[in-house]
């Protein structure tokens, strides 16, 4: 499996949804994004120190301002974009495996 | 309206179940516990929708007791409800313990589900589900954990709580570890929501293949390899793949070759994996051929393979054997060419693969294969006997062993000759001329012709 190719691949092509209605394609992207961000959230939390966890509990609660949360993440997760890129790749890689297995 | 029929037993069961879960989840929406009068909630939605109606009456009692005390109290109530589940009536303590664990997991699942519901409710720009206003997610989690602690107390009293599995020192096993795992309910939704907003463009660009450009190419590659090793079950296969990819990279750099032994091992395993895959295809092809030959043999349509005689099965197997081998070999070569591993395989590696990975019966007739197995067993037996018996020479065991080994060598040689005729020379020719020539290699000799040539 060519990993570079996967990194550059278009998920819609991998899932063979190119010729489907736009709402179907949108749904596929929406679902992918949801799954990717579950993983991103997991990773972010796993990377917190004890102190950061306390700060996180303090910052992230019902009704807390969005801006505060964003600033917290920007401060404590400087490699945030990299994490998102990695989890996106991971999702595409898993999808590739699945599609290959199904079409072999 | 017709006659009213008594509810079917299945309906009764469902009703009881619904009531059971209603009582459990009531505690997650109530501050004063079981004393509150509430409508029976819909357990399909997990938490009580009718809490909306009681919202006006809700008043946290945090000034009466600390939150922890409230959690602990409600946790006790929840656990008692679980213990009073009618399904547990006829169970022993161990069975009850296992059942309650399942129930607790169900609760956790609902908490996490509701978590997601909350996200959706907010992101859809709608009002949060009404009962949510009454329930703080963190508090629900606290009550759930408290229920687990009550459960742990009960199970310890009953002597069914295993701190460690079988007394092993590994602290990560047993009920205690499970407690830690199951009570780790992650409130991801808040990060999820925020992170999603922050990183949405990055993810979407990545999905369409544009995210790749945001990372330095080699870094993305490395990240991909790291994930590949995490994601695949077969670490060795991945290692083989990684070695192959790293080798390509190193060829372009001046950092030197990977360790030859490690590389070969990884490569060999990778090839073996491919061979295995091809063998599975061979088996499938073989079955198809058997079916086809059945049809040609004039068998009744739909005849089960099991009804064919052993003799006929062997006939088909023998007939398909060589063709099957050809198919495998041809496919393997093409595979190697496509994977650009053709020039990495040296003769020893080639022979090792052919000898070790292809089933013997692909290269020998069934009779030869059976003989070989018998001879090898005999060889083992004789060697053992010679070792143990000081009189082995007088008894002629050494001669017997020699004779047996000659028989083995004879059959092994037939295999070798067939490989030589079918594989290596053509491979070498192909290598000289390039991949295309190797690709045109086709086995044309029948086994009989091979035997004739052998004699020549």
Coordinates of C-alpha atoms in Angstrom, one line a residue:
Chain A
X1 CA 0.0 0.0 0.0
X2 CA 1.5 3.3 -1.1
X3 CA 1.3 5.6 1.8
X4 CA 2.2 8.7 0.0
X5 CA -0.5 8.1 -2.5
X6 CA -3.0 7.7 0.3
X7 CA -1.9 10.9 1.9
X8 CA -2.6 12.7 -1.4
X9 CA -5.8 10.7 -2.2
X10 CA -9.2 12.2 -2.4
X11 CA -11.5 10.3 0.0
X12 CA -14.5 10.7 -2.3
X13 CA -12.6 8.9 -5.1
X14 CA -11.5 6.2 -2.7
X15 CA -15.1 5.6 -1.6
X16 CA -16.1 5.7 -5.3
X17 CA -18.7 8.4 -4.6
X18 CA -17.6 10.7 -7.5
X19 CA -20.8 10.2 -9.4
X20 CA -23.2 10.3 -6.6
X21 CA -25.5 13.3 -5.7
X22 CA -23.8 16.1 -3.8
X23 CA -25.8 15.5 -0.7
X24 CA -24.4 11.9 -0.5
X25 CA -20.9 13.1 -0.9
X26 CA -21.5 15.8 1.7
X27 CA -22.8 13.2 4.1
X28 CA -19.7 11.1 3.6
X29 CA -17.5 14.1 4.3
X30 CA -19.5 15.1 7.4
X31 CA -19.2 11.6 8.8
X32 CA -15.5 11.5 8.2
X33 CA -15.0 14.8 9.9
X34 CA -17.0 13.7 13.0
X35 CA -15.0 10.5 13.3
X36 CA -11.7 12.4 12.8
X37 CA -12.5 14.8 15.5
X38 CA -13.5 12.2 18.0
X39 CA -10.0 10.9 17.5
X40 CA -8.5 14.4 17.7
X41 CA -10.3 15.0 21.0
X42 CA -9.0 11.7 22.4
X43 CA -5.5 12.5 21.5
X44 CA -5.6 16.0 22.9
X45 CA -6.9 14.9 26.2
X46 CA -4.4 12.0 26.4
X47 CA -1.6 14.5 26.0
X48 CA -2.5 16.7 28.9
X49 CA -0.4 16.9 32.0
X50 CA -2.1 16.8 35.4
X51 CA -2.0 20.6 35.6
X52 CA -3.4 21.0 32.2
X53 CA -6.2 18.6 33.0
X54 CA -7.1 20.8 35.9
X55 CA -7.1 23.8 33.7
X56 CA -9.0 22.0 31.1
X57 CA -11.7 21.0 33.6
X58 CA -11.9 24.6 34.6
X59 CA -12.0 26.0 31.1
X60 CA -14.3 23.4 29.4
X61 CA -17.6 23.4 31.1
X62 CA -21.1 24.0 30.0
X63 CA -21.6 27.6 28.9
X64 CA -17.9 28.5 28.9
X65 CA -17.0 31.0 26.2
X66 CA -15.8 29.6 23.0
X67 CA -13.0 32.0 22.8
X68 CA -11.5 30.8 26.1
X69 CA -11.6 27.2 24.9
X70 CA -9.9 28.1 21.6
X71 CA -7.2 30.0 23.4
X72 CA -6.6 27.1 25.8
X73 CA -6.2 24.7 22.9
X74 CA -3.9 27.1 21.0
X75 CA -1.7 27.4 24.1
X76 CA -1.6 23.8 25.2
X77 CA -1.9 22.0 21.9
X78 CA 0.6 23.8 19.6
X79 CA 0.7 20.9 17.2
X80 CA -3.0 20.9 16.8
X81 CA -3.0 21.2 13.0
X82 CA -0.5 18.3 12.8
X83 CA -2.7 16.2 15.0
X84 CA -5.7 16.9 12.7
X85 CA -3.6 16.1 9.6
X86 CA -2.4 12.8 11.2
X87 CA -5.9 11.7 12.2
X88 CA -7.2 12.6 8.7
X89 CA -4.5 10.5 7.2
X90 CA -5.3 7.7 9.6
X91 CA -8.9 7.8 8.6
X92 CA -8.0 7.7 5.0
X93 CA -5.6 4.8 5.5
X94 CA -8.3 2.8 7.3
X95 CA -10.8 3.6 4.6
X96 CA -8.3 2.4 2.0
X97 CA -7.8 -0.9 3.8
X98 CA -11.5 -1.4 4.1
X99 CA -12.2 -0.6 0.4
X100 CA -9.4 -2.8 -0.7
X101 CA -10.7 -5.7 1.4
X102 CA -14.2 -5.3 0.1
X103 CA -13.3 -5.1 -3.5
X104 CA -10.6 -7.8 -3.6
Chain B
X1 CA -62.6 -2.5 19.1
X2 CA -61.9 -6.2 19.4
X3 CA -61.4 -8.3 22.5
X4 CA -58.4 -7.3 24.6
X5 CA -55.9 -10.0 24.6
X6 CA -53.5 -10.5 27.5
X7 CA -50.1 -9.1 26.8
X8 CA -47.8 -11.6 25.2
X9 CA -44.9 -12.8 27.5
X10 CA -42.5 -10.9 25.3
X11 CA -44.3 -7.7 25.8
X12 CA -44.4 -8.2 29.5
X13 CA -40.7 -8.7 29.5
X14 CA -40.1 -5.6 27.5
X15 CA -42.3 -3.6 29.8
X16 CA -40.5 -4.8 32.9
X17 CA -37.2 -4.0 31.2
X18 CA -38.4 -0.6 30.4
X19 CA -39.5 0.0 33.9
X20 CA -36.2 -1.2 35.2
X21 CA -34.2 1.2 33.1
X22 CA -36.6 4.0 33.8
X23 CA -35.9 3.7 37.5
X24 CA -32.2 3.7 36.9
X25 CA -32.1 6.7 34.7
X26 CA -34.4 8.6 36.9
X27 CA -31.5 9.0 39.3
X28 CA -29.5 10.8 36.7
X29 CA -32.1 13.5 36.3
X30 CA -33.2 13.8 39.9
X31 CA -31.5 15.7 42.7
X32 CA -33.6 14.1 45.4
X33 CA -33.4 10.6 44.1
X34 CA -36.2 8.0 44.3
X35 CA -38.5 10.3 46.2
X36 CA -39.3 12.3 43.2
X37 CA -42.5 11.5 41.4
X38 CA -41.8 11.4 37.7
X39 CA -43.5 10.1 34.6
X40 CA -42.1 6.9 33.3
X41 CA -39.4 8.0 30.9
X42 CA -38.7 6.6 27.5
X43 CA -35.8 4.4 27.9
X44 CA -35.1 4.4 24.2
X45 CA -33.8 7.9 24.5
X46 CA -31.9 6.9 27.5
X47 CA -32.6 9.8 29.8
X48 CA -35.9 11.0 31.0
X49 CA -37.6 13.4 28.5
X50 CA -40.2 14.1 31.1
X51 CA -37.7 15.8 33.3
X52 CA -38.7 18.9 31.4
X53 CA -41.9 18.9 33.3
X54 CA -40.1 18.7 36.6
X55 CA -37.6 21.3 35.7
X56 CA -39.5 24.1 37.5
X57 CA -39.4 22.0 40.7
X58 CA -35.7 21.2 40.4
X59 CA -33.5 22.7 43.0
X60 CA -30.0 21.5 43.6
X61 CA -29.5 20.6 47.1
X62 CA -25.8 21.4 47.2
X63 CA -26.3 23.6 50.2
X64 CA -27.6 20.6 52.2
X65 CA -24.7 18.3 51.4
X66 CA -21.5 18.5 49.4
X67 CA -21.7 17.4 45.8
X68 CA -19.7 14.3 46.6
X69 CA -22.1 13.3 49.3
X70 CA -25.0 13.7 46.9
X71 CA -23.2 11.7 44.3
X72 CA -22.4 9.0 46.7
X73 CA -26.0 8.8 47.9
X74 CA -27.4 8.7 44.4
X75 CA -24.8 6.2 43.4
X76 CA -26.0 3.9 46.2
X77 CA -29.6 4.3 45.0
X78 CA -28.6 3.5 41.4
X79 CA -26.7 0.4 42.5
X80 CA -29.6 -0.8 44.6
X81 CA -31.8 -0.5 41.6
X82 CA -29.4 -2.6 39.6
X83 CA -29.2 -5.2 42.4
X84 CA -33.0 -5.3 42.5
X85 CA -33.3 -6.0 38.8
X86 CA -35.8 -8.9 38.5
X87 CA -33.6 -10.6 36.0
X88 CA -31.1 -11.3 38.9
X89 CA -33.6 -13.1 41.0
X90 CA -32.4 -16.6 40.3
X91 CA -28.7 -15.8 40.0
X92 CA -25.8 -16.6 42.3
X93 CA -23.5 -13.8 43.4
X94 CA -21.0 -14.3 40.7
X95 CA -23.7 -14.2 38.0
X96 CA -25.2 -11.1 39.6
X97 CA -21.8 -9.5 39.6
X98 CA -21.3 -10.1 35.9
X99 CA -24.8 -9.0 35.0
X100 CA -24.5 -5.8 37.0
X101 CA -21.2 -5.0 35.2
X102 CA -23.1 -5.2 31.9
X103 CA -25.8 -2.9 33.3
X104 CA -23.2 -0.4 34.4
X105 CA -21.6 -0.5 30.9
X106 CA -25.0 0.2 29.5
X107 CA -25.3 3.3 31.7
X108 CA -21.9 4.5 30.6
X109 CA -22.9 4.0 27.0
X110 CA -26.0 6.1 27.6
X111 CA -24.1 8.8 29.3
X112 CA -21.7 9.0 26.3
X113 CA -24.6 8.9 23.9
X114 CA -26.3 11.7 25.6
X115 CA -23.1 13.5 25.4
X116 CA -23.2 13.2 21.6
X117 CA -26.8 14.2 21.6
X118 CA -25.9 17.3 23.4
X119 CA -23.3 18.2 20.8
X120 CA -25.7 17.7 18.0
X121 CA -28.4 19.7 19.8
X122 CA -26.0 22.6 20.1
X123 CA -24.5 22.4 16.7
X124 CA -27.8 22.1 15.1
X125 CA -28.5 25.5 16.7
X126 CA -31.5 24.0 18.4
X127 CA -32.4 24.1 22.0
X128 CA -30.6 21.4 24.0
X129 CA -32.8 18.5 24.8
X130 CA -35.0 19.9 27.6
X131 CA -34.0 17.4 30.3
X132 CA -30.4 18.4 29.7
X133 CA -31.0 21.7 31.4
X134 CA -31.6 19.6 34.5
X135 CA -28.6 17.5 34.3
X136 CA -25.0 18.5 34.3
X137 CA -23.0 16.0 32.4
X138 CA -20.2 16.0 35.0
X139 CA -22.7 15.2 37.7
X140 CA -24.1 12.3 35.7
X141 CA -20.6 10.9 35.4
X142 CA -20.0 11.4 39.1
X143 CA -23.2 9.4 40.0
X144 CA -22.2 6.7 37.6
X145 CA -18.8 6.4 39.2
X146 CA -20.4 6.3 42.7
X147 CA -22.7 3.5 41.6
X148 CA -19.6 1.6 40.5
X149 CA -18.0 2.1 43.9
X150 CA -21.1 0.8 45.6
X151 CA -21.0 -2.2 43.3
X152 CA -17.3 -2.8 44.2
X153 CA -18.1 -2.7 47.9
X154 CA -20.9 -5.2 47.5
X155 CA -18.8 -7.5 45.3
X156 CA -16.0 -7.5 47.8
X157 CA -18.4 -8.3 50.7
X158 CA -19.7 -11.2 48.7
X159 CA -16.2 -12.4 47.8
X160 CA -16.7 -12.1 44.1
X161 CA -14.4 -9.1 43.4
X162 CA -11.1 -10.2 41.9
X163 CA -8.4 -7.7 42.6
X164 CA -6.0 -9.6 40.4
X165 CA -6.6 -12.5 38.0
X166 CA -5.4 -15.7 39.5
X167 CA -3.2 -14.0 41.9
X168 CA -1.0 -12.6 39.2
X169 CA 1.2 -9.6 40.0
X170 CA 0.0 -7.8 37.0
X171 CA -2.0 -4.9 38.4
X172 CA -3.6 -4.3 35.1
X173 CA -5.9 -7.3 35.2
X174 CA -9.0 -8.2 37.2
X175 CA -12.0 -6.2 38.4
X176 CA -10.0 -3.4 39.8
X177 CA -8.6 -2.6 36.4
X178 CA -12.0 -2.9 34.9
X179 CA -13.3 -0.4 37.4
X180 CA -10.7 2.1 36.4
X181 CA -11.4 1.6 32.8
X182 CA -15.1 1.7 33.0
X183 CA -15.3 4.7 35.2
X184 CA -13.1 6.7 32.8
X185 CA -16.0 8.3 31.0
X186 CA -14.5 10.9 28.8
X187 CA -16.2 14.2 28.3
X188 CA -14.9 14.6 24.8
X189 CA -17.7 16.5 23.4
X190 CA -16.5 19.9 24.5
X191 CA -13.1 19.4 23.0
X192 CA -14.6 17.7 20.1
X193 CA -16.9 20.7 19.5
X194 CA -14.2 23.3 19.9
X195 CA -11.5 21.3 18.1
X196 CA -13.8 20.7 15.3
X197 CA -14.5 24.3 14.8
X198 CA -10.8 25.1 14.9
X199 CA -9.6 22.4 12.7
X200 CA -12.4 21.8 10.3
X201 CA -10.7 23.4 7.3
X202 CA -7.6 21.3 7.9
X203 CA -9.5 18.1 8.0
X204 CA -11.6 18.8 5.0
X205 CA -8.6 19.8 3.0
X206 CA -7.0 16.5 4.0
X207 CA -10.0 14.6 3.0
X208 CA -9.8 16.0 -0.5
X209 CA -6.1 15.3 -0.7
X210 CA -5.0 18.9 -0.3
X211 CA -3.9 18.5 3.3
X212 CA -0.8 16.6 2.3
X213 CA 0.8 19.8 1.1
X214 CA 0.5 21.4 4.5
X215 CA 3.1 19.1 5.9
X216 CA 6.6 18.6 4.6
X217 CA 6.4 15.6 2.3
X218 CA 8.8 13.4 4.2
X219 CA 7.2 14.2 7.5
X220 CA 3.8 13.2 6.2
X221 CA 5.4 10.0 5.0
X222 CA 6.9 9.3 8.4
X223 CA 3.6 10.0 10.1
X224 CA 1.9 7.7 7.7
X225 CA 4.4 4.9 8.4
X226 CA 4.0 5.3 12.1
X227 CA 0.3 5.0 11.7
X228 CA 0.7 2.1 9.4
X229 CA 2.6 0.2 12.1
X230 CA 0.0 1.1 14.7
X231 CA -3.0 0.2 12.6
X232 CA -2.1 -3.0 11.0
X233 CA -2.3 -6.2 13.0
X234 CA 0.6 -7.8 11.2
X235 CA 3.5 -5.8 12.5
X236 CA 6.1 -7.9 10.7
X237 CA 4.4 -7.3 7.4
X238 CA 4.3 -3.6 8.1
X239 CA 7.9 -3.7 9.1
X240 CA 8.6 -5.3 5.8
X241 CA 6.7 -2.6 4.0
X242 CA 8.5 0.0 6.1
X243 CA 11.9 -1.4 5.3
X244 CA 11.1 -1.5 1.7
X245 CA 10.0 2.1 1.7
X246 CA 12.9 3.2 3.9
X247 CA 15.3 1.4 1.6
X248 CA 14.0 3.4 -1.3
X249 CA 14.5 6.5 0.6
X250 CA 18.0 5.6 1.7
X251 CA 19.0 4.7 -1.8
X252 CA 18.5 8.3 -2.6
X253 CA 20.4 9.5 0.4
X254 CA 23.8 8.8 1.7
X255 CA 22.8 7.4 5.0
X256 CA 23.7 3.8 4.2
X257 CA 21.8 0.6 3.8
X258 CA 19.6 -0.9 6.5
X259 CA 21.1 -3.9 8.2
X260 CA 21.1 -6.7 5.6
X261 CA 19.8 -9.4 7.9
X262 CA 17.0 -7.3 9.2
X263 CA 16.1 -6.2 5.8
X264 CA 16.1 -9.8 4.4
X265 CA 14.0 -11.0 7.3
X266 CA 11.5 -8.3 6.8
X267 CA 11.5 -8.8 3.1
X268 CA 11.2 -12.5 3.3
X269 CA 8.2 -12.2 5.6
X270 CA 6.6 -9.8 3.3
X271 CA 7.1 -12.1 0.4
X272 CA 5.8 -15.0 2.4
X273 CA 2.7 -13.1 3.2
X274 CA 2.1 -12.5 -0.4
X275 CA 2.7 -16.1 -1.2
X276 CA 0.2 -17.1 1.4
X277 CA -2.3 -14.8 -0.1
X278 CA -1.7 -16.2 -3.5
X279 CA -2.0 -19.7 -2.1
X280 CA -5.4 -18.9 -0.8
X281 CA -6.3 -17.8 -4.3
X282 CA -4.8 -21.0 -5.6
X283 CA -7.1 -23.0 -3.2
X284 CA -10.0 -21.0 -4.5
X285 CA -9.0 -21.6 -8.1
X286 CA -8.5 -25.3 -7.3
X287 CA -12.0 -25.5 -5.9
X288 CA -13.3 -23.8 -9.0
X289 CA -11.5 -26.2 -11.2
X290 CA -12.9 -29.1 -9.3
X291 CA -16.3 -27.8 -9.8
X292 CA -15.7 -27.3 -13.5
X293 CA -14.3 -30.8 -13.9
X294 CA -17.2 -32.1 -12.0
X295 CA -19.5 -30.6 -14.6
X296 CA -17.4 -31.9 -17.4
X297 CA -17.5 -35.3 -15.8
X298 CA -21.2 -35.3 -16.4
X299 CA -22.1 -35.1 -12.8
X300 CA -25.6 -34.2 -11.9
X301 CA -26.1 -30.4 -11.5
X302 CA -26.0 -29.4 -7.8
X303 CA -24.1 -32.5 -6.8
X304 CA -22.3 -32.0 -3.6
X305 CA -18.6 -32.4 -3.6
X306 CA -18.9 -34.7 -0.6
X307 CA -20.6 -37.3 -2.7
X308 CA -17.6 -37.7 -5.1
X309 CA -15.5 -40.7 -4.4
X310 CA -12.1 -40.4 -2.8
X311 CA -10.6 -41.8 -6.0
X312 CA -12.2 -39.1 -8.1
X313 CA -11.2 -36.4 -5.6
X314 CA -7.6 -37.5 -5.9
X315 CA -7.8 -37.5 -9.6
X316 CA -9.1 -34.0 -9.7
X317 CA -6.5 -32.9 -7.2
X318 CA -3.7 -34.4 -9.2
X319 CA -5.0 -32.9 -12.4
X320 CA -5.5 -29.5 -10.9
X321 CA -2.3 -29.7 -8.9
X322 CA 0.1 -28.7 -11.7
X323 CA -2.2 -26.2 -13.2
X324 CA -2.7 -24.8 -9.8
X325 CA 1.0 -24.5 -9.3
X326 CA 1.3 -22.8 -12.6
X327 CA -1.3 -20.3 -11.6
X328 CA 0.4 -19.5 -8.4
X329 CA 3.8 -19.2 -9.9
X330 CA 2.7 -17.0 -12.7
X331 CA 0.8 -14.8 -10.4
X332 CA 3.7 -14.6 -8.0
X333 CA 6.1 -13.5 -10.6
X334 CA 3.9 -10.9 -11.9
X335 CA 3.4 -9.7 -8.4
X336 CA 7.1 -9.5 -7.8
X337 CA 7.6 -7.6 -11.0
X338 CA 4.9 -5.1 -10.1
X339 CA 6.3 -4.7 -6.7
X340 CA 9.8 -4.1 -8.2
X341 CA 11.2 -6.7 -5.9
X342 CA 12.4 -8.8 -8.8
X343 CA 16.0 -7.7 -8.6
X344 CA 16.1 -8.0 -4.8
X345 CA 15.4 -11.8 -4.9
X346 CA 18.6 -13.8 -5.2
X347 CA 18.7 -17.4 -6.0
X348 CA 18.9 -18.7 -2.5
X349 CA 16.0 -16.5 -1.5
X350 CA 14.0 -17.7 -4.5
X351 CA 14.7 -21.4 -3.7
X352 CA 13.9 -20.9 0.0
X353 CA 10.6 -19.4 -0.9
X354 CA 9.7 -22.0 -3.4
X355 CA 10.8 -24.8 -1.1
X356 CA 9.3 -23.5 2.0
X357 CA 6.3 -21.7 1.1
X358 CA 4.7 -23.6 -1.7
X359 CA 3.0 -26.7 -0.5
X360 CA 4.9 -29.8 -1.3
X361 CA 2.0 -31.3 -3.0
X362 CA 2.2 -28.5 -5.6
X363 CA 5.5 -30.0 -6.8
X364 CA 5.0 -33.7 -6.1
X365 CA 2.3 -36.1 -6.9
X366 CA 0.2 -37.2 -4.0
X367 CA 2.0 -40.6 -4.0
X368 CA 5.4 -39.0 -3.9
X369 CA 4.2 -36.6 -1.1
X370 CA 2.9 -39.5 0.9
X371 CA 6.0 -41.5 0.4
X372 CA 8.2 -38.5 1.5
X373 CA 6.2 -38.1 4.6
X374 CA 6.5 -41.7 5.5
X375 CA 10.2 -41.7 4.8
X376 CA 10.8 -38.7 6.9
X377 CA 9.0 -40.2 9.8
X378 CA 11.0 -43.4 9.4
X379 CA 14.2 -41.3 9.3
X380 CA 13.3 -39.7 12.6
X381 CA 12.5 -43.0 14.2
X382 CA 15.7 -44.7 13.0
X383 CA 17.9 -41.8 14.1
X384 CA 16.4 -42.0 17.6
X385 CA 16.8 -45.7 17.7
X386 CA 20.4 -45.5 16.6
X387 CA 21.1 -43.0 19.3
X388 CA 19.6 -45.1 22.0
X389 CA 20.7 -48.6 21.0
X390 CA 24.4 -49.4 21.3
X391 CA 23.9 -52.4 19.0
X392 CA 22.5 -50.4 16.2
X393 CA 25.2 -51.5 13.8
X394 CA 24.7 -55.2 14.3
X395 CA 21.0 -54.7 13.8
X396 CA 21.6 -53.0 10.5
X397 CA 19.9 -49.8 11.5
X398 CA 22.5 -47.7 9.9
X399 CA 21.9 -49.3 6.6
X400 CA 18.2 -48.8 7.0
X401 CA 18.8 -45.2 7.7
X402 CA 21.0 -44.7 4.7
X403 CA 18.4 -46.4 2.5
X404 CA 15.6 -44.2 3.9
X405 CA 17.7 -41.0 3.4
X406 CA 18.4 -42.1 -0.2
X407 CA 14.6 -42.4 -0.7
X408 CA 14.1 -38.9 0.7
X409 CA 16.9 -37.4 -1.4
X410 CA 15.4 -39.0 -4.5
X411 CA 12.0 -37.4 -4.0
X412 CA 13.5 -34.1 -3.0
X413 CA 15.6 -34.1 -6.1
X414 CA 12.5 -34.6 -8.3
X415 CA 11.1 -31.5 -6.7
X416 CA 14.4 -29.6 -7.3
X417 CA 14.5 -30.7 -10.9
X418 CA 11.0 -29.5 -11.5
X419 CA 11.8 -26.2 -9.9
X420 CA 14.9 -25.8 -12.0
X421 CA 13.0 -26.6 -15.1
X422 CA 10.1 -24.4 -14.3
X423 CA 11.6 -21.6 -12.4
X424 CA 15.1 -20.5 -12.0
X425 CA 16.5 -20.7 -15.5
X426 CA 13.5 -18.7 -16.9
X427 CA 13.8 -16.3 -14.1
X428 CA 17.5 -15.7 -14.9
X429 CA 16.7 -15.2 -18.5
X430 CA 13.9 -12.8 -17.7
X431 CA 16.2 -10.9 -15.4
X432 CA 18.7 -10.3 -18.2
X433 CA 16.1 -9.2 -20.6
X434 CA 14.1 -7.2 -18.1
X435 CA 10.7 -7.6 -16.5
X436 CA 8.7 -8.0 -19.6
X437 CA 10.5 -11.1 -20.7
X438 CA 10.0 -12.7 -17.3
X439 CA 6.4 -11.9 -17.5
X440 CA 6.1 -14.0 -20.6
X441 CA 7.3 -17.1 -18.9
X442 CA 4.7 -19.8 -19.1
X443 CA 5.0 -23.4 -18.0
X444 CA 4.3 -25.6 -20.9
X445 CA 5.7 -29.0 -20.0
X446 CA 3.5 -31.6 -18.5
X447 CA 4.8 -33.6 -15.6
X448 CA 5.3 -36.5 -17.9
X449 CA 7.3 -34.4 -20.3
X450 CA 9.4 -33.2 -17.3
X451 CA 10.1 -36.8 -16.3
X452 CA 11.1 -37.6 -19.8
X453 CA 13.5 -34.7 -19.9
X454 CA 14.8 -35.7 -16.5
X455 CA 15.7 -39.1 -17.9
X456 CA 17.3 -37.4 -20.8

